[in-house]
PDB file of C-alpha atoms (C1' of nucleotides) in Angstrom:
ATOM      1  CA  MET A   1      70.699 -24.134 -54.206  1.00 84.00           C
ATOM      2  CA  LEU A   2      70.664 -27.051 -51.814  1.00 91.00           C
ATOM      3  CA  ASP A   3      73.870 -28.395 -50.365  1.00 93.00           C
ATOM      4  CA  ASN A   4      74.580 -31.799 -48.965  1.00 96.00           C
ATOM      5  CA  THR A   5      73.877 -30.761 -45.398  1.00 97.00           C
ATOM      6  CA  ASP A   6      70.415 -29.549 -46.391  1.00 97.00           C
ATOM      7  CA  ARG A   7      69.750 -32.874 -48.032  1.00 97.00           C
ATOM      8  CA  LEU A   8      70.884 -34.721 -44.917  1.00 97.00           C
ATOM      9  CA  ILE A   9      68.577 -32.552 -42.831  1.00 97.00           C
ATOM     10  CA  LEU A  10      65.634 -33.386 -45.075  1.00 98.00           C
ATOM     11  CA  ASP A  11      66.508 -37.083 -44.909  1.00 97.00           C
ATOM     12  CA  GLU A  12      66.617 -37.071 -41.161  1.00 97.00           C
ATOM     13  CA  LEU A  13      63.400 -35.097 -40.839  1.00 98.00           C
ATOM     14  CA  CYS A  14      61.702 -37.580 -43.147  1.00 98.00           C
ATOM     15  CA  LYS A  15      62.733 -40.374 -40.798  1.00 97.00           C
ATOM     16  CA  ASN A  16      61.797 -38.484 -37.652  1.00 97.00           C
ATOM     17  CA  SER A  17      60.352 -35.008 -37.780  1.00 97.00           C
ATOM     18  CA  ARG A  18      59.997 -34.728 -34.014  1.00 97.00           C
ATOM     19  CA  ILE A  19      63.732 -34.769 -33.449  1.00 97.00           C
ATOM     20  CA  THR A  20      65.142 -31.748 -31.612  1.00 96.00           C
ATOM     21  CA  MET A  21      67.314 -29.270 -33.455  1.00 96.00           C
ATOM     22  CA  LYS A  22      70.216 -30.243 -31.240  1.00 96.00           C
ATOM     23  CA  ASP A  23      69.963 -33.959 -32.029  1.00 96.00           C
ATOM     24  CA  LEU A  24      69.351 -33.254 -35.678  1.00 97.00           C
ATOM     25  CA  GLY A  25      72.440 -31.091 -35.611  1.00 96.00           C
ATOM     26  CA  GLU A  26      74.555 -33.942 -34.276  1.00 96.00           C
ATOM     27  CA  LYS A  27      73.437 -36.160 -37.147  1.00 96.00           C
ATOM     28  CA  VAL A  28      74.490 -33.604 -39.739  1.00 97.00           C
ATOM     29  CA  HIS A  29      77.550 -32.325 -37.834  1.00 97.00           C
ATOM     30  CA  LEU A  30      76.156 -28.946 -36.974  1.00 96.00           C
ATOM     31  CA  THR A  31      75.253 -27.181 -33.752  1.00 95.00           C
ATOM     32  CA  GLY A  32      71.670 -26.697 -32.632  1.00 93.00           C
ATOM     33  CA  PRO A  33      71.311 -23.040 -33.623  1.00 95.00           C
ATOM     34  CA  ALA A  34      72.927 -23.586 -37.027  1.00 96.00           C
ATOM     35  CA  THR A  35      70.576 -26.485 -37.671  1.00 97.00           C
ATOM     36  CA  SER A  36      67.605 -24.497 -36.526  1.00 96.00           C
ATOM     37  CA  SER A  37      68.528 -21.727 -38.913  1.00 95.00           C
ATOM     38  CA  ARG A  38      68.883 -24.170 -41.828  1.00 96.00           C
ATOM     39  CA  VAL A  39      65.507 -25.711 -41.112  1.00 97.00           C
ATOM     40  CA  ALA A  40      63.883 -22.279 -40.887  1.00 96.00           C
ATOM     41  CA  LYS A  41      65.259 -21.436 -44.315  1.00 96.00           C
ATOM     42  CA  LEU A  42      63.991 -24.700 -45.768  1.00 97.00           C
ATOM     43  CA  GLU A  43      60.570 -23.818 -44.386  1.00 97.00           C
ATOM     44  CA  ASP A  44      60.705 -20.276 -45.735  1.00 95.00           C
ATOM     45  CA  ARG A  45      61.662 -21.496 -49.174  1.00 96.00           C
ATOM     46  CA  GLY A  46      58.677 -23.818 -49.122  1.00 96.00           C
ATOM     47  CA  ILE A  47      60.783 -26.948 -49.487  1.00 98.00           C
ATOM     48  CA  ILE A  48      59.541 -28.193 -46.147  1.00 98.00           C
ATOM     49  CA  GLU A  49      55.797 -27.827 -46.561  1.00 97.00           C
ATOM     50  CA  GLY A  50      54.861 -29.151 -43.173  1.00 97.00           C
ATOM     51  CA  TYR A  51      55.270 -31.695 -40.424  1.00 98.00           C
ATOM     52  CA  THR A  52      53.046 -34.716 -40.518  1.00 98.00           C
ATOM     53  CA  ILE A  53      52.709 -38.365 -39.545  1.00 98.00           C
ATOM     54  CA  LYS A  54      52.738 -41.635 -41.405  1.00 97.00           C
ATOM     55  CA  ILE A  55      49.494 -43.453 -40.731  1.00 97.00           C
ATOM     56  CA  ASN A  56      49.024 -47.165 -41.247  1.00 97.00           C
ATOM     57  CA  GLN A  57      45.829 -47.151 -43.287  1.00 96.00           C
ATOM     58  CA  ASP A  58      45.362 -50.899 -43.017  1.00 95.00           C
ATOM     59  CA  LYS A  59      45.221 -50.708 -39.247  1.00 95.00           C
ATOM     60  CA  LEU A  60      43.047 -47.617 -39.451  1.00 95.00           C
ATOM     61  CA  GLY A  61      40.425 -49.670 -41.234  1.00 95.00           C
ATOM     62  CA  TYR A  62      41.078 -48.945 -44.912  1.00 97.00           C
ATOM     63  CA  PRO A  63      42.799 -52.062 -46.185  1.00 97.00           C
ATOM     64  CA  VAL A  64      41.400 -52.064 -49.740  1.00 98.00           C
ATOM     65  CA  HIS A  65      43.806 -49.919 -51.726  1.00 98.00           C
ATOM     66  CA  THR A  66      42.860 -49.120 -55.308  1.00 98.00           C
ATOM     67  CA  MET A  67      43.912 -47.228 -58.397  1.00 98.00           C
ATOM     68  CA  ILE A  68      41.074 -46.330 -60.692  1.00 98.00           C
ATOM     69  CA  SER A  69      41.577 -45.054 -64.214  1.00 97.00           C
ATOM     70  CA  ILE A  70      38.826 -42.639 -65.085  1.00 97.00           C
ATOM     71  CA  ILE A  71      37.677 -42.546 -68.681  1.00 95.00           C
ATOM     72  CA  THR A  72      35.043 -40.250 -70.047  1.00 93.00           C
ATOM     73  CA  ASN A  73      34.136 -38.998 -73.462  1.00 87.00           C
ATOM     74  CA  SER A  74      32.110 -36.178 -72.031  1.00 89.00           C
ATOM     75  CA  PRO A  75      33.814 -32.801 -71.823  1.00 89.00           C
ATOM     76  CA  PHE A  76      31.970 -32.173 -68.588  1.00 92.00           C
ATOM     77  CA  HIS A  77      33.970 -33.408 -65.648  1.00 94.00           C
ATOM     78  CA  ASP A  78      32.007 -31.592 -63.000  1.00 96.00           C
ATOM     79  CA  PRO A  79      29.544 -34.383 -62.198  1.00 96.00           C
ATOM     80  CA  TYR A  80      32.475 -36.679 -61.562  1.00 97.00           C
ATOM     81  CA  LEU A  81      34.339 -34.126 -59.450  1.00 97.00           C
ATOM     82  CA  THR A  82      31.198 -33.335 -57.503  1.00 97.00           C
ATOM     83  CA  TYR A  83      30.674 -37.004 -56.823  1.00 98.00           C
ATOM     84  CA  LEU A  84      34.237 -37.294 -55.550  1.00 98.00           C
ATOM     85  CA  ASP A  85      33.562 -34.458 -53.154  1.00 98.00           C
ATOM     86  CA  THR A  86      30.852 -36.561 -51.557  1.00 98.00           C
ATOM     87  CA  GLN A  87      33.298 -39.457 -51.185  1.00 98.00           C
ATOM     88  CA  LYS A  88      36.260 -37.659 -49.646  1.00 97.00           C
ATOM     89  CA  GLU A  89      36.595 -40.280 -46.956  1.00 96.00           C
ATOM     90  CA  PHE A  90      37.995 -42.708 -49.513  1.00 98.00           C
ATOM     91  CA  VAL A  91      39.927 -40.458 -51.885  1.00 98.00           C
ATOM     92  CA  ILE A  92      43.671 -40.127 -51.455  1.00 97.00           C
ATOM     93  CA  HIS A  93      44.629 -38.534 -54.776  1.00 98.00           C
ATOM     94  CA  ASN A  94      42.838 -37.600 -57.934  1.00 98.00           C
ATOM     95  CA  TYR A  95      45.568 -37.017 -60.486  1.00 98.00           C
ATOM     96  CA  LYS A  96      44.816 -35.368 -63.794  1.00 97.00           C
ATOM     97  CA  ILE A  97      46.965 -37.281 -66.235  1.00 97.00           C
ATOM     98  CA  SER A  98      48.036 -37.511 -69.842  1.00 95.00           C
ATOM     99  CA  GLY A  99      47.377 -40.707 -71.755  1.00 88.00           C
ATOM    100  CA  ASP A 100      44.283 -42.778 -72.345  1.00 87.00           C
ATOM    101  CA  SER A 101      42.589 -41.789 -69.112  1.00 91.00           C
ATOM    102  CA  CYS A 102      41.517 -38.389 -67.825  1.00 95.00           C
ATOM    103  CA  TYR A 103      42.244 -39.035 -64.190  1.00 97.00           C
ATOM    104  CA  LEU A 104      44.007 -41.552 -62.057  1.00 98.00           C
ATOM    105  CA  LEU A 105      42.148 -41.912 -58.814  1.00 98.00           C
ATOM    106  CA  GLU A 106      43.774 -43.407 -55.746  1.00 98.00           C
ATOM    107  CA  CYS A 107      41.316 -44.565 -53.101  1.00 98.00           C
ATOM    108  CA  ARG A 108      41.165 -46.676 -49.989  1.00 98.00           C
ATOM    109  CA  PHE A 109      38.135 -48.536 -48.710  1.00 98.00           C
ATOM    110  CA  PRO A 110      37.218 -50.477 -45.592  1.00 98.00           C
ATOM    111  CA  SER A 111      36.002 -53.438 -47.642  1.00 98.00           C
ATOM    112  CA  THR A 112      35.203 -54.594 -51.132  1.00 98.00           C
ATOM    113  CA  GLU A 113      31.536 -54.057 -50.298  1.00 98.00           C
ATOM    114  CA  VAL A 114      32.143 -50.365 -49.741  1.00 98.00           C
ATOM    115  CA  LEU A 115      34.300 -50.269 -52.846  1.00 98.00           C
ATOM    116  CA  ASP A 116      31.411 -51.754 -54.779  1.00 98.00           C
ATOM    117  CA  GLU A 117      29.034 -49.073 -53.557  1.00 98.00           C
ATOM    118  CA  PHE A 118      31.559 -46.431 -54.546  1.00 98.00           C
ATOM    119  CA  LEU A 119      31.902 -47.896 -58.033  1.00 98.00           C
ATOM    120  CA  VAL A 120      28.140 -48.018 -58.527  1.00 98.00           C
ATOM    121  CA  GLY A 121      27.989 -44.297 -57.824  1.00 98.00           C
ATOM    122  CA  LEU A 122      31.070 -43.599 -59.908  1.00 98.00           C
ATOM    123  CA  ASN A 123      29.684 -45.409 -62.904  1.00 97.00           C
ATOM    124  CA  LYS A 124      26.811 -42.966 -63.111  1.00 96.00           C
ATOM    125  CA  HIS A 125      29.245 -40.272 -64.221  1.00 97.00           C
ATOM    126  CA  VAL A 126      32.234 -41.892 -65.895  1.00 97.00           C
ATOM    127  CA  ASN A 127      33.686 -45.154 -67.082  1.00 97.00           C
ATOM    128  CA  TYR A 128      36.591 -46.600 -65.204  1.00 97.00           C
ATOM    129  CA  LYS A 129      39.167 -49.331 -65.004  1.00 96.00           C
ATOM    130  CA  LEU A 130      39.809 -50.692 -61.532  1.00 97.00           C
ATOM    131  CA  SER A 131      43.161 -51.915 -60.272  1.00 97.00           C
ATOM    132  CA  ILE A 132      43.667 -53.299 -56.809  1.00 98.00           C
ATOM    133  CA  ILE A 133      47.016 -52.623 -55.229  1.00 98.00           C
ATOM    134  CA  ILE A 134      48.393 -55.933 -54.034  1.00 96.00           C
ATOM    135  CA  ASN A 135      51.619 -54.733 -52.609  1.00 87.00           C
ATOM    136  CA  LYS A 136      53.546 -51.574 -52.201  1.00 78.00           C
TER     137      LYS A 136
ATOM    138  CA  MET B   1      38.669 -49.574 -31.540  1.00 84.00           C
ATOM    139  CA  LEU B   2      39.291 -45.924 -32.331  1.00 91.00           C
ATOM    140  CA  ASP B   3      37.127 -43.262 -30.792  1.00 93.00           C
ATOM    141  CA  ASN B   4      36.493 -39.774 -32.012  1.00 96.00           C
ATOM    142  CA  THR B   5      39.220 -38.254 -29.851  1.00 97.00           C
ATOM    143  CA  ASP B   6      41.783 -40.579 -31.389  1.00 97.00           C
ATOM    144  CA  ARG B   7      40.647 -39.522 -34.827  1.00 97.00           C
ATOM    145  CA  LEU B   8      40.951 -35.876 -33.867  1.00 97.00           C
ATOM    146  CA  ILE B   9      44.450 -36.511 -32.584  1.00 98.00           C
ATOM    147  CA  LEU B  10      45.450 -38.144 -35.857  1.00 98.00           C
ATOM    148  CA  ASP B  11      43.945 -35.253 -37.805  1.00 97.00           C
ATOM    149  CA  GLU B  12      45.867 -32.691 -35.828  1.00 97.00           C
ATOM    150  CA  LEU B  13      49.113 -34.632 -36.043  1.00 98.00           C
ATOM    151  CA  CYS B  14      48.669 -34.858 -39.804  1.00 98.00           C
ATOM    152  CA  LYS B  15      48.425 -31.090 -39.944  1.00 97.00           C
ATOM    153  CA  ASN B  16      51.314 -30.507 -37.557  1.00 97.00           C
ATOM    154  CA  SER B  17      53.250 -33.358 -36.042  1.00 97.00           C
ATOM    155  CA  ARG B  18      55.605 -31.084 -34.132  1.00 97.00           C
ATOM    156  CA  ILE B  19      52.851 -29.785 -31.896  1.00 97.00           C
ATOM    157  CA  THR B  20      53.432 -30.289 -28.175  1.00 96.00           C
ATOM    158  CA  MET B  21      51.303 -32.746 -26.247  1.00 96.00           C
ATOM    159  CA  LYS B  22      49.923 -29.882 -24.233  1.00 96.00           C
ATOM    160  CA  ASP B  23      48.770 -27.891 -27.274  1.00 96.00           C
ATOM    161  CA  LEU B  24      47.480 -31.008 -28.968  1.00 97.00           C
ATOM    162  CA  GLY B  25      45.542 -31.717 -25.814  1.00 96.00           C
ATOM    163  CA  GLU B  26      43.858 -28.336 -25.954  1.00 96.00           C
ATOM    164  CA  LYS B  27      42.701 -28.989 -29.489  1.00 96.00           C
ATOM    165  CA  VAL B  28      41.074 -32.275 -28.527  1.00 97.00           C
ATOM    166  CA  HIS B  29      39.898 -31.161 -25.057  1.00 96.00           C
ATOM    167  CA  LEU B  30      42.295 -33.267 -23.065  1.00 95.00           C
ATOM    168  CA  THR B  31      45.190 -32.525 -20.729  1.00 95.00           C
ATOM    169  CA  GLY B  32      48.795 -32.971 -21.772  1.00 94.00           C
ATOM    170  CA  PRO B  33      49.425 -36.288 -20.010  1.00 95.00           C
ATOM    171  CA  ALA B  34      46.158 -37.779 -21.245  1.00 96.00           C
ATOM    172  CA  THR B  35      47.015 -36.779 -24.791  1.00 97.00           C
ATOM    173  CA  SER B  36      50.513 -38.121 -24.459  1.00 96.00           C
ATOM    174  CA  SER B  37      49.133 -41.443 -23.307  1.00 95.00           C
ATOM    175  CA  ARG B  38      46.727 -41.614 -26.257  1.00 96.00           C
ATOM    176  CA  VAL B  39      49.479 -40.857 -28.712  1.00 97.00           C
ATOM    177  CA  ALA B  40      51.739 -43.490 -27.139  1.00 95.00           C
ATOM    178  CA  LYS B  41      48.995 -46.071 -27.597  1.00 96.00           C
ATOM    179  CA  LEU B  42      48.481 -45.077 -31.222  1.00 97.00           C
ATOM    180  CA  GLU B  43      52.203 -45.575 -31.729  1.00 97.00           C
ATOM    181  CA  ASP B  44      52.218 -48.925 -29.945  1.00 95.00           C
ATOM    182  CA  ARG B  45      49.326 -50.173 -32.013  1.00 96.00           C
ATOM    183  CA  GLY B  46      51.239 -49.210 -35.139  1.00 96.00           C
ATOM    184  CA  ILE B  47      48.590 -46.784 -36.312  1.00 97.00           C
ATOM    185  CA  ILE B  48      51.084 -43.954 -36.114  1.00 98.00           C
ATOM    186  CA  GLU B  49      54.003 -45.366 -38.075  1.00 97.00           C
ATOM    187  CA  GLY B  50      56.238 -42.372 -37.729  1.00 97.00           C
ATOM    188  CA  TYR B  51      56.757 -38.645 -37.819  1.00 98.00           C
ATOM    189  CA  THR B  52      57.796 -37.139 -41.092  1.00 98.00           C
ATOM    190  CA  ILE B  53      57.725 -34.025 -43.254  1.00 98.00           C
ATOM    191  CA  LYS B  54      55.938 -33.005 -46.406  1.00 97.00           C
ATOM    192  CA  ILE B  55      58.509 -32.038 -49.005  1.00 97.00           C
ATOM    193  CA  ASN B  56      57.722 -29.916 -52.033  1.00 97.00           C
ATOM    194  CA  GLN B  57      59.235 -32.089 -54.750  1.00 96.00           C
ATOM    195  CA  ASP B  58      58.869 -29.407 -57.413  1.00 96.00           C
ATOM    196  CA  LYS B  59      61.022 -27.017 -55.441  1.00 95.00           C
ATOM    197  CA  LEU B  60      63.424 -29.814 -54.602  1.00 95.00           C
ATOM    198  CA  GLY B  61      64.101 -30.245 -58.296  1.00 95.00           C
ATOM    199  CA  TYR B  62      61.812 -33.084 -59.318  1.00 97.00           C
ATOM    200  CA  PRO B  63      58.965 -31.395 -61.187  1.00 97.00           C
ATOM    201  CA  VAL B  64      58.214 -34.135 -63.724  1.00 98.00           C
ATOM    202  CA  HIS B  65      55.721 -36.411 -62.000  1.00 98.00           C
ATOM    203  CA  THR B  66      54.786 -39.625 -63.768  1.00 98.00           C
ATOM    204  CA  MET B  67      52.746 -42.776 -63.495  1.00 98.00           C
ATOM    205  CA  ILE B  68      54.059 -45.639 -65.550  1.00 98.00           C
ATOM    206  CA  SER B  69      52.097 -48.815 -66.203  1.00 97.00           C
ATOM    207  CA  ILE B  70      54.458 -51.732 -66.462  1.00 97.00           C
ATOM    208  CA  ILE B  71      53.496 -54.514 -68.822  1.00 95.00           C
ATOM    209  CA  THR B  72      55.467 -57.667 -69.348  1.00 93.00           C
ATOM    210  CA  ASN B  73      54.714 -61.095 -70.700  1.00 87.00           C
ATOM    211  CA  SER B  74      57.793 -62.536 -69.122  1.00 89.00           C
ATOM    212  CA  PRO B  75      57.326 -64.353 -65.823  1.00 89.00           C
ATOM    213  CA  PHE B  76      60.699 -62.998 -64.726  1.00 92.00           C
ATOM    214  CA  HIS B  77      60.321 -59.657 -63.035  1.00 94.00           C
ATOM    215  CA  ASP B  78      63.767 -59.591 -61.505  1.00 96.00           C
ATOM    216  CA  PRO B  79      65.517 -57.702 -64.307  1.00 96.00           C
ATOM    217  CA  TYR B  80      62.911 -54.966 -63.985  1.00 97.00           C
ATOM    218  CA  LEU B  81      63.122 -54.853 -60.190  1.00 97.00           C
ATOM    219  CA  THR B  82      66.904 -54.832 -60.336  1.00 97.00           C
ATOM    220  CA  TYR B  83      66.805 -51.952 -62.768  1.00 98.00           C
ATOM    221  CA  LEU B  84      64.513 -50.026 -60.433  1.00 98.00           C
ATOM    222  CA  ASP B  85      67.012 -50.539 -57.656  1.00 98.00           C
ATOM    223  CA  THR B  86      69.548 -48.638 -59.706  1.00 98.00           C
ATOM    224  CA  GLN B  87      67.064 -45.783 -60.185  1.00 98.00           C
ATOM    225  CA  LYS B  88      65.917 -45.279 -56.615  1.00 97.00           C
ATOM    226  CA  GLU B  89      66.427 -41.550 -56.845  1.00 96.00           C
ATOM    227  CA  PHE B  90      63.355 -41.281 -59.062  1.00 98.00           C
ATOM    228  CA  VAL B  91      61.062 -43.992 -57.711  1.00 98.00           C
ATOM    229  CA  ILE B  92      58.334 -43.039 -55.286  1.00 97.00           C
ATOM    230  CA  HIS B  93      56.175 -46.164 -55.374  1.00 97.00           C
ATOM    231  CA  ASN B  94      56.173 -49.387 -57.287  1.00 98.00           C
ATOM    232  CA  TYR B  95      52.746 -50.887 -56.723  1.00 98.00           C
ATOM    233  CA  LYS B  96      51.992 -54.455 -57.684  1.00 97.00           C
ATOM    234  CA  ILE B  97      48.485 -54.283 -59.084  1.00 97.00           C
ATOM    235  CA  SER B  98      45.669 -56.312 -60.518  1.00 95.00           C
ATOM    236  CA  GLY B  99      44.420 -55.557 -63.987  1.00 88.00           C
ATOM    237  CA  ASP B 100      46.146 -55.268 -67.340  1.00 87.00           C
ATOM    238  CA  SER B 101      49.470 -54.178 -65.912  1.00 91.00           C
ATOM    239  CA  CYS B 102      51.831 -55.897 -63.509  1.00 95.00           C
ATOM    240  CA  TYR B 103      53.020 -52.801 -61.731  1.00 97.00           C
ATOM    241  CA  LEU B 104      52.114 -49.182 -61.426  1.00 98.00           C
ATOM    242  CA  LEU B 105      55.249 -47.164 -61.016  1.00 98.00           C
ATOM    243  CA  GLU B 106      55.186 -43.655 -59.626  1.00 98.00           C
ATOM    244  CA  CYS B 107      58.312 -41.639 -60.374  1.00 98.00           C
ATOM    245  CA  ARG B 108      59.584 -38.096 -60.309  1.00 98.00           C
ATOM    246  CA  PHE B 109      62.278 -36.654 -62.535  1.00 98.00           C
ATOM    247  CA  PRO B 110      64.212 -33.398 -62.754  1.00 98.00           C
ATOM    248  CA  SER B 111      63.386 -33.039 -66.449  1.00 98.00           C
ATOM    249  CA  THR B 112      61.915 -34.808 -69.439  1.00 98.00           C
ATOM    250  CA  GLU B 113      65.469 -35.490 -70.590  1.00 98.00           C
ATOM    251  CA  VAL B 114      66.160 -37.509 -67.468  1.00 98.00           C
ATOM    252  CA  LEU B 115      62.780 -39.179 -67.836  1.00 98.00           C
ATOM    253  CA  ASP B 116      63.745 -40.155 -71.349  1.00 98.00           C
ATOM    254  CA  GLU B 117      66.975 -41.748 -70.165  1.00 98.00           C
ATOM    255  CA  PHE B 118      65.033 -43.654 -67.549  1.00 98.00           C
ATOM    256  CA  LEU B 119      62.575 -44.931 -70.141  1.00 98.00           C
ATOM    257  CA  VAL B 120      65.333 -46.072 -72.462  1.00 98.00           C
ATOM    258  CA  GLY B 121      66.721 -48.211 -69.655  1.00 98.00           C
ATOM    259  CA  LEU B 122      63.281 -49.380 -68.597  1.00 98.00           C
ATOM    260  CA  ASN B 123      62.379 -50.509 -72.079  1.00 97.00           C
ATOM    261  CA  LYS B 124      65.204 -53.025 -72.044  1.00 96.00           C
ATOM    262  CA  HIS B 125      63.280 -55.061 -69.494  1.00 97.00           C
ATOM    263  CA  VAL B 126      59.570 -54.365 -69.841  1.00 97.00           C
ATOM    264  CA  ASN B 127      56.971 -52.569 -71.895  1.00 97.00           C
ATOM    265  CA  TYR B 128      55.263 -49.592 -70.384  1.00 97.00           C
ATOM    266  CA  LYS B 129      52.615 -46.961 -70.787  1.00 96.00           C
ATOM    267  CA  LEU B 130      53.586 -43.508 -69.600  1.00 97.00           C
ATOM    268  CA  SER B 131      51.247 -40.995 -68.032  1.00 97.00           C
ATOM    269  CA  ILE B 132      52.342 -37.560 -66.959  1.00 98.00           C
ATOM    270  CA  ILE B 133      50.613 -36.146 -63.918  1.00 98.00           C
ATOM    271  CA  ILE B 134      49.338 -32.712 -64.861  1.00 96.00           C
ATOM    272  CA  ASN B 135      47.713 -31.788 -61.621  1.00 87.00           C
ATOM    273  CA  LYS B 136      47.117 -33.265 -58.236  1.00 78.00           C
TER     274      LYS B 136
ATOM    275  C1'  DG C   1      78.728 -21.339 -37.882  1.00 88.90           C
ATOM    276  C1'  DT C   2      80.092 -21.745 -32.793  1.00 88.90           C
ATOM    277  C1'  DT C   3      79.680 -21.004 -28.017  1.00 88.90           C
ATOM    278  C1'  DG C   4      77.519 -20.112 -23.683  1.00 88.90           C
ATOM    279  C1'  DA C   5      73.820 -18.527 -20.908  1.00 88.90           C
ATOM    280  C1'  DA C   6      69.041 -17.593 -19.597  1.00 88.90           C
ATOM    281  C1'  DA C   7      64.236 -18.117 -19.879  1.00 88.90           C
ATOM    282  C1'  DG C   8      60.767 -20.772 -20.802  1.00 88.90           C
ATOM    283  C1'  DA C   9      58.458 -24.779 -21.926  1.00 88.90           C
ATOM    284  C1'  DC C  10      58.010 -29.776 -21.891  1.00 88.90           C
ATOM    285  C1'  DA C  11      57.291 -34.305 -20.538  1.00 88.90           C
ATOM    286  C1'  DC C  12      56.850 -37.269 -16.823  1.00 88.90           C
ATOM    287  C1'  DC C  13      55.445 -39.049 -12.428  1.00 88.90           C
ATOM    288  C1'  DA C  14      52.631 -39.783  -8.457  1.00 88.90           C
ATOM    289  C1'  DT C  15      48.362 -38.963  -6.659  1.00 88.90           C
ATOM    290  C1'  DC C  16      43.681 -38.416  -6.768  1.00 88.90           C
ATOM    291  C1'  DC C  17      39.128 -38.481  -8.919  1.00 88.90           C
TER     292       DC C  17
ATOM    293  C1'  DG D   1      40.537 -43.319 -18.385  1.00 88.90           C
ATOM    294  C1'  DG D   2      41.382 -38.608 -17.181  1.00 88.90           C
ATOM    295  C1'  DA D   3      42.822 -34.363 -14.125  1.00 88.90           C
ATOM    296  C1'  DT D   4      46.078 -31.999 -11.184  1.00 88.90           C
ATOM    297  C1'  DG D   5      50.346 -30.252  -9.427  1.00 88.90           C
ATOM    298  C1'  DG D   6      55.229 -30.460  -8.853  1.00 88.90           C
ATOM    299  C1'  DT D   7      59.847 -31.575 -10.573  1.00 88.90           C
ATOM    300  C1'  DG D   8      63.715 -32.058 -13.375  1.00 88.90           C
ATOM    301  C1'  DT D   9      65.224 -31.688 -17.851  1.00 88.90           C
ATOM    302  C1'  DC D  10      65.515 -30.217 -22.212  1.00 88.90           C
ATOM    303  C1'  DT D  11      64.887 -26.745 -25.930  1.00 88.90           C
ATOM    304  C1'  DT D  12      64.973 -22.866 -28.073  1.00 88.90           C
ATOM    305  C1'  DT D  13      66.649 -18.405 -28.681  1.00 88.90           C
ATOM    306  C1'  DC D  14      69.704 -14.644 -28.311  1.00 88.90           C
ATOM    307  C1'  DA D  15      74.056 -12.132 -28.004  1.00 88.90           C
ATOM    308  C1'  DA D  16      78.905 -12.208 -28.566  1.00 88.90           C
ATOM    309  C1'  DC D  17      82.611 -14.000 -31.067  1.00 88.90           C
TER     310       DC D  17
END
DNA sequence: GTTGAAAGACACCATCC
DNA sequence: GGATGGTGTCTTTCAAC
């Protein structure tokens, strides 16, 4: 399904997705056109979903990184999900999970003050357990 | 610090980081050279950390997505961290967090069988609570 | 998958606003 | 800080092997 060269290509594109097909080819011992063709296939198969950038969220002004376990006894999740929609600026992921919690919510905030405001709103719809991420 | 044009540039680069400076410029109503200069500054300031790709991990063969809360009463975390080093293939993030747990470990596995093997090894060093991510 | 060629596009620079 | 125009280079793409 995926040979070693494909894996090398993915590795290199992870490190630098703006590399040219020719240079990428040199890294994986292939010519430009052959590399280009491999990459096109990886795109077609949906393995490469897109080309993006890594952003430093701290420097962008969102240093407070949190994981919030969402707990609710209510079968109605819509109020919570609707609230999240109003807070998209802070939401990174909202994972539906198995276990004690319903969701695991990853968010980033500019400050603990803003986090506090967010939690006040959140608490109107669900209970939660807050964890601050100290280090990656 | 960061004006609206910079934010637009970051947005567009998130969507497609292989866009040319000229095309990116059109999207943010700037010329190629002006855009290029903005992007260079965003790189220099460390806001753009790099250019990468989005990979579909399901299609790559890692469909089992998990969040594992790591709990230990021991002050020695090294055995755990050393174990993780041997399991890099599966580890996405190992966040040090506040709260009841010491770490929040995000992993992906090819199957529940492989997950099980991982947990058997993990349990030699720490206690854990496993959550499976059902949906993003 | 390789090679070689051709067309086109790109980034960069200097200059000017 | 941005626009313009020109230049040299690089990139991609295609056909033939």
